[in-house]
Short mmCIF file of C-alpha atoms in Angstrom, two decimals:
data_model
loop_
_atom_site.label_atom_id
_atom_site.label_comp_id
_atom_site.label_asym_id
_atom_site.label_seq_id
_atom_site.Cartn_x
_atom_site.Cartn_y
_atom_site.Cartn_z
CA MET A 1 0.06 2.45 -35.16
CA THR A 2 2.92 0.05 -34.54
CA GLY A 3 4.96 2.21 -36.90
CA HIS A 4 5.37 4.68 -34.02
CA ILE A 5 7.79 2.27 -32.30
CA ALA A 6 10.69 0.07 -33.37
CA ILE A 7 12.02 -2.97 -31.50
CA LYS A 8 15.23 -4.64 -32.60
CA GLY A 9 17.48 -7.25 -31.07
CA THR A 10 21.00 -6.45 -29.86
CA ARG A 11 23.64 -8.52 -28.09
CA ASN A 12 22.47 -6.98 -24.79
CA GLY A 13 18.77 -7.67 -25.37
CA LEU A 14 16.03 -5.70 -27.09
CA LEU A 15 16.25 -2.02 -28.04
CA LEU A 16 13.05 0.06 -28.15
CA THR A 17 12.99 3.30 -30.15
CA LEU A 18 10.09 5.72 -29.74
CA GLU A 19 9.01 8.21 -32.41
CA PRO A 20 9.78 11.63 -30.88
CA GLU A 21 6.81 13.54 -32.34
CA THR A 22 4.07 11.08 -31.31
CA ALA A 23 2.02 11.42 -28.11
CA PHE A 24 3.19 9.03 -25.40
CA SER A 25 -0.30 7.53 -25.02
CA GLU A 26 -0.20 6.44 -28.67
CA LEU A 27 3.31 5.03 -28.25
CA LEU A 28 2.21 3.05 -25.20
CA THR A 29 -0.79 1.66 -27.09
CA ALA A 30 1.42 0.69 -30.02
CA LEU A 31 3.86 -1.07 -27.69
CA ALA A 32 1.03 -2.91 -25.91
CA ASP A 33 -0.27 -4.14 -29.28
CA ARG A 34 3.21 -5.27 -30.33
CA LEU A 35 3.78 -7.20 -27.08
CA ALA A 36 0.36 -8.83 -27.32
CA GLU A 37 1.20 -10.15 -30.80
CA SER A 38 4.05 -12.34 -29.46
CA PRO A 39 3.78 -12.57 -25.66
CA SER A 40 5.91 -15.71 -25.37
CA PHE A 41 8.74 -14.08 -27.31
CA PHE A 42 8.90 -10.98 -25.11
CA ARG A 43 8.24 -12.65 -21.73
CA GLY A 44 11.27 -12.27 -19.44
CA ALA A 45 13.28 -10.24 -21.95
CA SER A 46 15.56 -7.31 -21.10
CA LEU A 47 14.50 -4.10 -22.85
CA THR A 48 16.54 -0.93 -23.32
CA VAL A 49 14.66 2.26 -24.24
CA ASP A 50 16.52 4.63 -26.55
CA THR A 51 15.95 8.01 -24.85
CA THR A 52 18.55 9.91 -26.88
CA ARG A 53 15.84 11.34 -29.16
CA ARG A 54 12.91 11.29 -26.78
CA SER A 55 13.17 11.62 -22.99
CA LEU A 56 10.62 10.01 -20.70
CA LEU A 57 8.88 11.83 -17.86
CA ASN A 58 8.67 10.05 -14.51
CA ASN A 59 4.96 9.23 -14.94
CA GLU A 60 5.60 7.99 -18.50
CA ARG A 61 8.38 5.72 -17.30
CA GLY A 62 6.08 4.39 -14.58
CA GLN A 63 3.38 3.56 -17.15
CA LEU A 64 5.98 1.85 -19.33
CA GLU A 65 7.27 -0.24 -16.41
CA ASP A 66 3.72 -1.24 -15.43
CA LEU A 67 3.10 -2.50 -18.97
CA LEU A 68 6.37 -4.44 -19.13
CA THR A 69 5.88 -6.11 -15.73
CA GLN A 70 2.90 -7.93 -17.26
CA TYR A 71 5.47 -9.76 -19.40
CA HIS A 72 8.11 -10.07 -16.62
CA MET A 73 10.35 -7.74 -18.65
CA SER A 74 13.08 -5.50 -17.22
CA VAL A 75 13.68 -2.02 -18.60
CA THR A 76 16.50 0.50 -18.60
CA SER A 77 17.45 3.47 -20.78
CA VAL A 78 20.38 4.22 -23.06
CA GLU A 79 21.10 7.38 -21.06
CA SER A 80 21.14 5.43 -17.79
CA ALA A 81 23.57 2.89 -19.22
CA LEU A 82 25.88 5.66 -20.43
CA GLU A 83 25.70 7.44 -17.07
CA LYS A 84 26.63 4.24 -15.22
CA ARG A 85 29.68 3.88 -17.45
CA ARG A 86 30.74 7.48 -16.69
CA VAL A 87 30.29 6.97 -12.94
CA ALA A 88 32.27 3.73 -13.03
CA LYS A 89 35.16 5.59 -14.64
CA THR A 90 35.23 8.51 -12.19
CA ILE A 91 34.36 7.04 -8.78
CA ASN A 92 36.44 4.49 -6.90
CA LEU A 93 34.46 2.20 -4.60
CA ALA A 94 35.94 -0.10 -1.98
CA LEU A 95 35.40 -3.74 -2.87
CA PRO A 96 34.25 -6.37 -0.38
CA GLU A 97 37.08 -8.35 1.17
CA SER A 98 36.11 -11.48 -0.74
CA VAL A 99 36.96 -9.89 -4.09
CA MET A 100 39.80 -7.51 -3.20
CA VAL A 101 43.34 -8.04 -4.45
CA GLU A 102 45.57 -9.10 -1.57
CA SER A 103 47.53 -6.31 0.07
CA GLY A 104 50.93 -5.85 -1.54
CA SER A 105 49.98 -7.79 -4.68
CA PRO A 106 50.20 -5.70 -7.84
CA ALA A 107 47.38 -5.74 -10.34
CA ASN A 108 47.77 -8.03 -13.30
CA GLU A 109 49.27 -5.94 -16.06
CA ASN A 110 48.21 -8.49 -18.68
CA GLY A 111 44.53 -8.46 -17.83
CA PRO A 112 41.72 -6.56 -16.07
CA ALA A 113 41.63 -6.25 -12.28
CA GLN A 114 39.26 -8.49 -10.33
CA ARG A 115 35.77 -6.98 -10.11
CA ASP A 116 32.99 -7.08 -7.58
CA VAL A 117 30.22 -9.33 -8.88
CA ARG A 118 27.79 -6.48 -8.12
CA ASP A 119 29.60 -4.05 -10.48
CA SER A 120 27.17 -4.51 -13.34
CA GLU A 121 25.75 -2.15 -15.93
CA ASP A 122 22.70 -4.41 -16.05
CA THR A 123 21.44 -3.53 -12.56
CA LEU A 124 17.69 -2.82 -12.68
CA PHE A 125 16.51 0.23 -10.69
CA LEU A 126 12.79 0.47 -9.87
CA ARG A 127 11.62 3.72 -8.28
CA ARG A 128 8.20 2.54 -7.11
CA THR A 129 6.39 0.10 -4.88
CA ILE A 130 6.03 -3.44 -6.24
CA ARG A 131 2.38 -4.33 -5.70
CA SER A 132 0.62 -7.64 -5.11
CA GLY A 133 0.41 -9.69 -8.29
CA GLN A 134 3.43 -8.05 -9.92
CA ALA A 135 6.51 -10.15 -10.74
CA ILE A 136 9.95 -8.74 -11.55
CA HIS A 137 12.55 -11.07 -13.07
CA HIS A 138 16.02 -9.83 -14.03
CA LYS A 139 19.29 -11.58 -14.86
CA SER A 140 21.43 -9.24 -12.71
CA ASN A 141 20.92 -7.11 -9.56
CA ILE A 142 17.63 -5.43 -8.67
CA VAL A 143 17.31 -2.26 -6.57
CA VAL A 144 13.83 -1.15 -5.47
CA LEU A 145 13.33 2.37 -4.12
CA GLY A 146 10.04 1.56 -2.47
CA ASP A 147 8.23 -1.31 -0.76
CA VAL A 148 7.68 -4.87 -1.95
CA ASN A 149 4.13 -5.74 -0.94
CA PRO A 150 2.77 -9.18 0.01
CA GLY A 151 1.87 -11.10 -3.14
CA ALA A 152 4.68 -9.47 -5.16
CA GLU A 153 7.62 -11.48 -6.48
CA ILE A 154 11.21 -10.50 -7.30
CA VAL A 155 13.71 -12.89 -8.87
CA ALA A 156 17.28 -11.70 -9.57
CA GLY A 157 20.43 -13.36 -10.83
CA GLY A 158 22.38 -11.13 -8.42
CA ASP A 159 21.57 -9.09 -5.31
CA ILE A 160 18.18 -7.71 -4.28
CA ILE A 161 18.25 -4.40 -2.40
CA VAL A 162 15.00 -2.85 -1.18
CA TRP A 163 15.03 0.71 0.12
CA GLY A 164 11.77 0.14 1.94
CA VAL A 165 9.78 -2.72 3.52
CA LEU A 166 10.13 -6.16 1.96
CA ARG A 167 7.02 -8.29 2.55
CA GLY A 168 6.75 -10.25 -0.71
CA MET A 169 8.61 -13.24 -2.16
CA VAL A 170 12.23 -12.76 -3.25
CA HIS A 171 14.83 -15.03 -4.85
CA ALA A 172 18.36 -13.60 -5.12
CA GLY A 173 21.21 -15.37 -6.89
CA TYR A 174 18.90 -17.31 -9.21
CA PRO A 175 19.64 -20.07 -10.03
CA ASP A 176 22.93 -20.90 -8.25
CA ASN A 177 24.77 -17.69 -7.23
CA ASP A 178 25.33 -18.38 -3.52
CA ASN A 179 27.33 -15.14 -3.18
CA ALA A 180 24.19 -13.04 -3.64
CA MET A 181 22.43 -11.21 -0.82
CA VAL A 182 19.09 -9.62 0.08
CA CYS A 183 19.04 -6.25 1.87
CA SER A 184 16.06 -4.26 3.09
CA LEU A 185 15.26 -1.42 5.48
CA GLN A 186 12.74 -3.84 7.02
CA LEU A 187 13.07 -7.51 6.12
CA ALA A 188 9.77 -9.38 6.46
CA PRO A 189 9.41 -11.58 3.36
CA VAL A 190 6.79 -14.29 2.98
CA GLN A 191 9.53 -16.37 1.39
CA LEU A 192 13.22 -15.68 0.85
CA ARG A 193 15.53 -17.67 -1.42
CA ILE A 194 19.21 -17.25 -2.16
CA ALA A 195 20.58 -19.58 -4.86
CA HIS A 196 19.23 -23.07 -4.01
CA LEU A 197 18.38 -22.32 -0.35
CA LEU A 198 14.94 -21.40 0.97
CA SER A 199 14.00 -19.57 4.17
CA ARG A 200 10.56 -18.80 5.60
CA PRO A 201 9.83 -16.77 8.76
CA PRO A 202 8.70 -18.90 11.73
CA GLU A 203 5.14 -18.72 12.97
CA GLY A 204 4.56 -15.60 15.04
CA PHE A 205 7.61 -13.88 13.53
CA GLU A 206 7.73 -10.09 13.90
CA ALA A 207 10.06 -8.13 11.64
CA GLN A 208 12.61 -5.91 13.33
CA PRO A 209 12.25 -2.19 12.51
CA ARG A 210 15.86 -1.94 11.33
CA PRO A 211 17.86 -2.57 8.14
CA GLU A 212 18.89 -6.21 7.72
CA VAL A 213 20.81 -8.30 5.21
CA ALA A 214 20.44 -11.99 4.36
CA THR A 215 23.38 -14.00 3.00
CA ILE A 216 24.50 -17.61 2.78
CA ARG A 217 27.05 -18.69 5.37
CA GLN A 218 28.16 -22.25 6.07
CA GLY A 219 25.40 -23.65 3.90
CA GLN A 220 22.48 -21.75 5.41
CA ILE A 221 20.76 -18.37 5.09
CA ILE A 222 21.81 -15.97 7.86
CA VAL A 223 20.08 -12.64 8.62
CA GLU A 224 22.13 -9.88 10.25
CA THR A 225 21.75 -6.20 11.01
CA TRP A 226 22.76 -4.15 7.97
CA VAL A 227 25.71 -2.12 9.26
CA SER A 228 27.18 0.62 7.08
CA GLY A 229 30.83 0.13 6.26
CA ARG A 230 30.91 -3.58 7.16
CA SER A 231 30.82 -6.13 4.40
CA PRO A 232 28.06 -8.76 4.86
CA ARG A 233 30.04 -11.20 2.76
CA LYS A 234 31.43 -14.49 3.98
#
């Protein structure tokens, strides 16, 4: 049954190809068997799904993500990566002050312009709630369109943005990116880390029902109201 799938290594991680004529349930079983054969090899790996020949339905993608979270693997699709490249070429976004070229200074004609550290094609988007017992580890930014429940864990090399309630454990900027930040519509983590710093809510703490952002300033983690249009950077 493992012949229904193909996994090969690329310079950006692992590439998964699914046989287009096979039922998704059989493909998922074949992938589960393949992962179980070498769990230590796949644990924490970044996996790209080739959807150019076979598209995934929302429920199929959810089942795939649930399987991969057991191995702390991150997943994206070839189509998503291509779309991000197209968007990056057609939309101009204002950069935070900390990474903008100084006013009046021309761009370097001999090299690329300075980029925001969050401009990454490797950003992981999760359109679901992260439940207790689930752990998400990713080398770049992580965006969750849903809640992060108590008992869940998210570790990112870049920013962590939660479009929902954050009640689990999060570690942004792992291991030493002190320019990372954590944003949430309601920030109430059991434990929050940015780079090498750790913050826990005090006893009796009650989360504010408003968007907030946590960053490192002057050697400590600071939590502020998340205001649109104002950079939370140092």
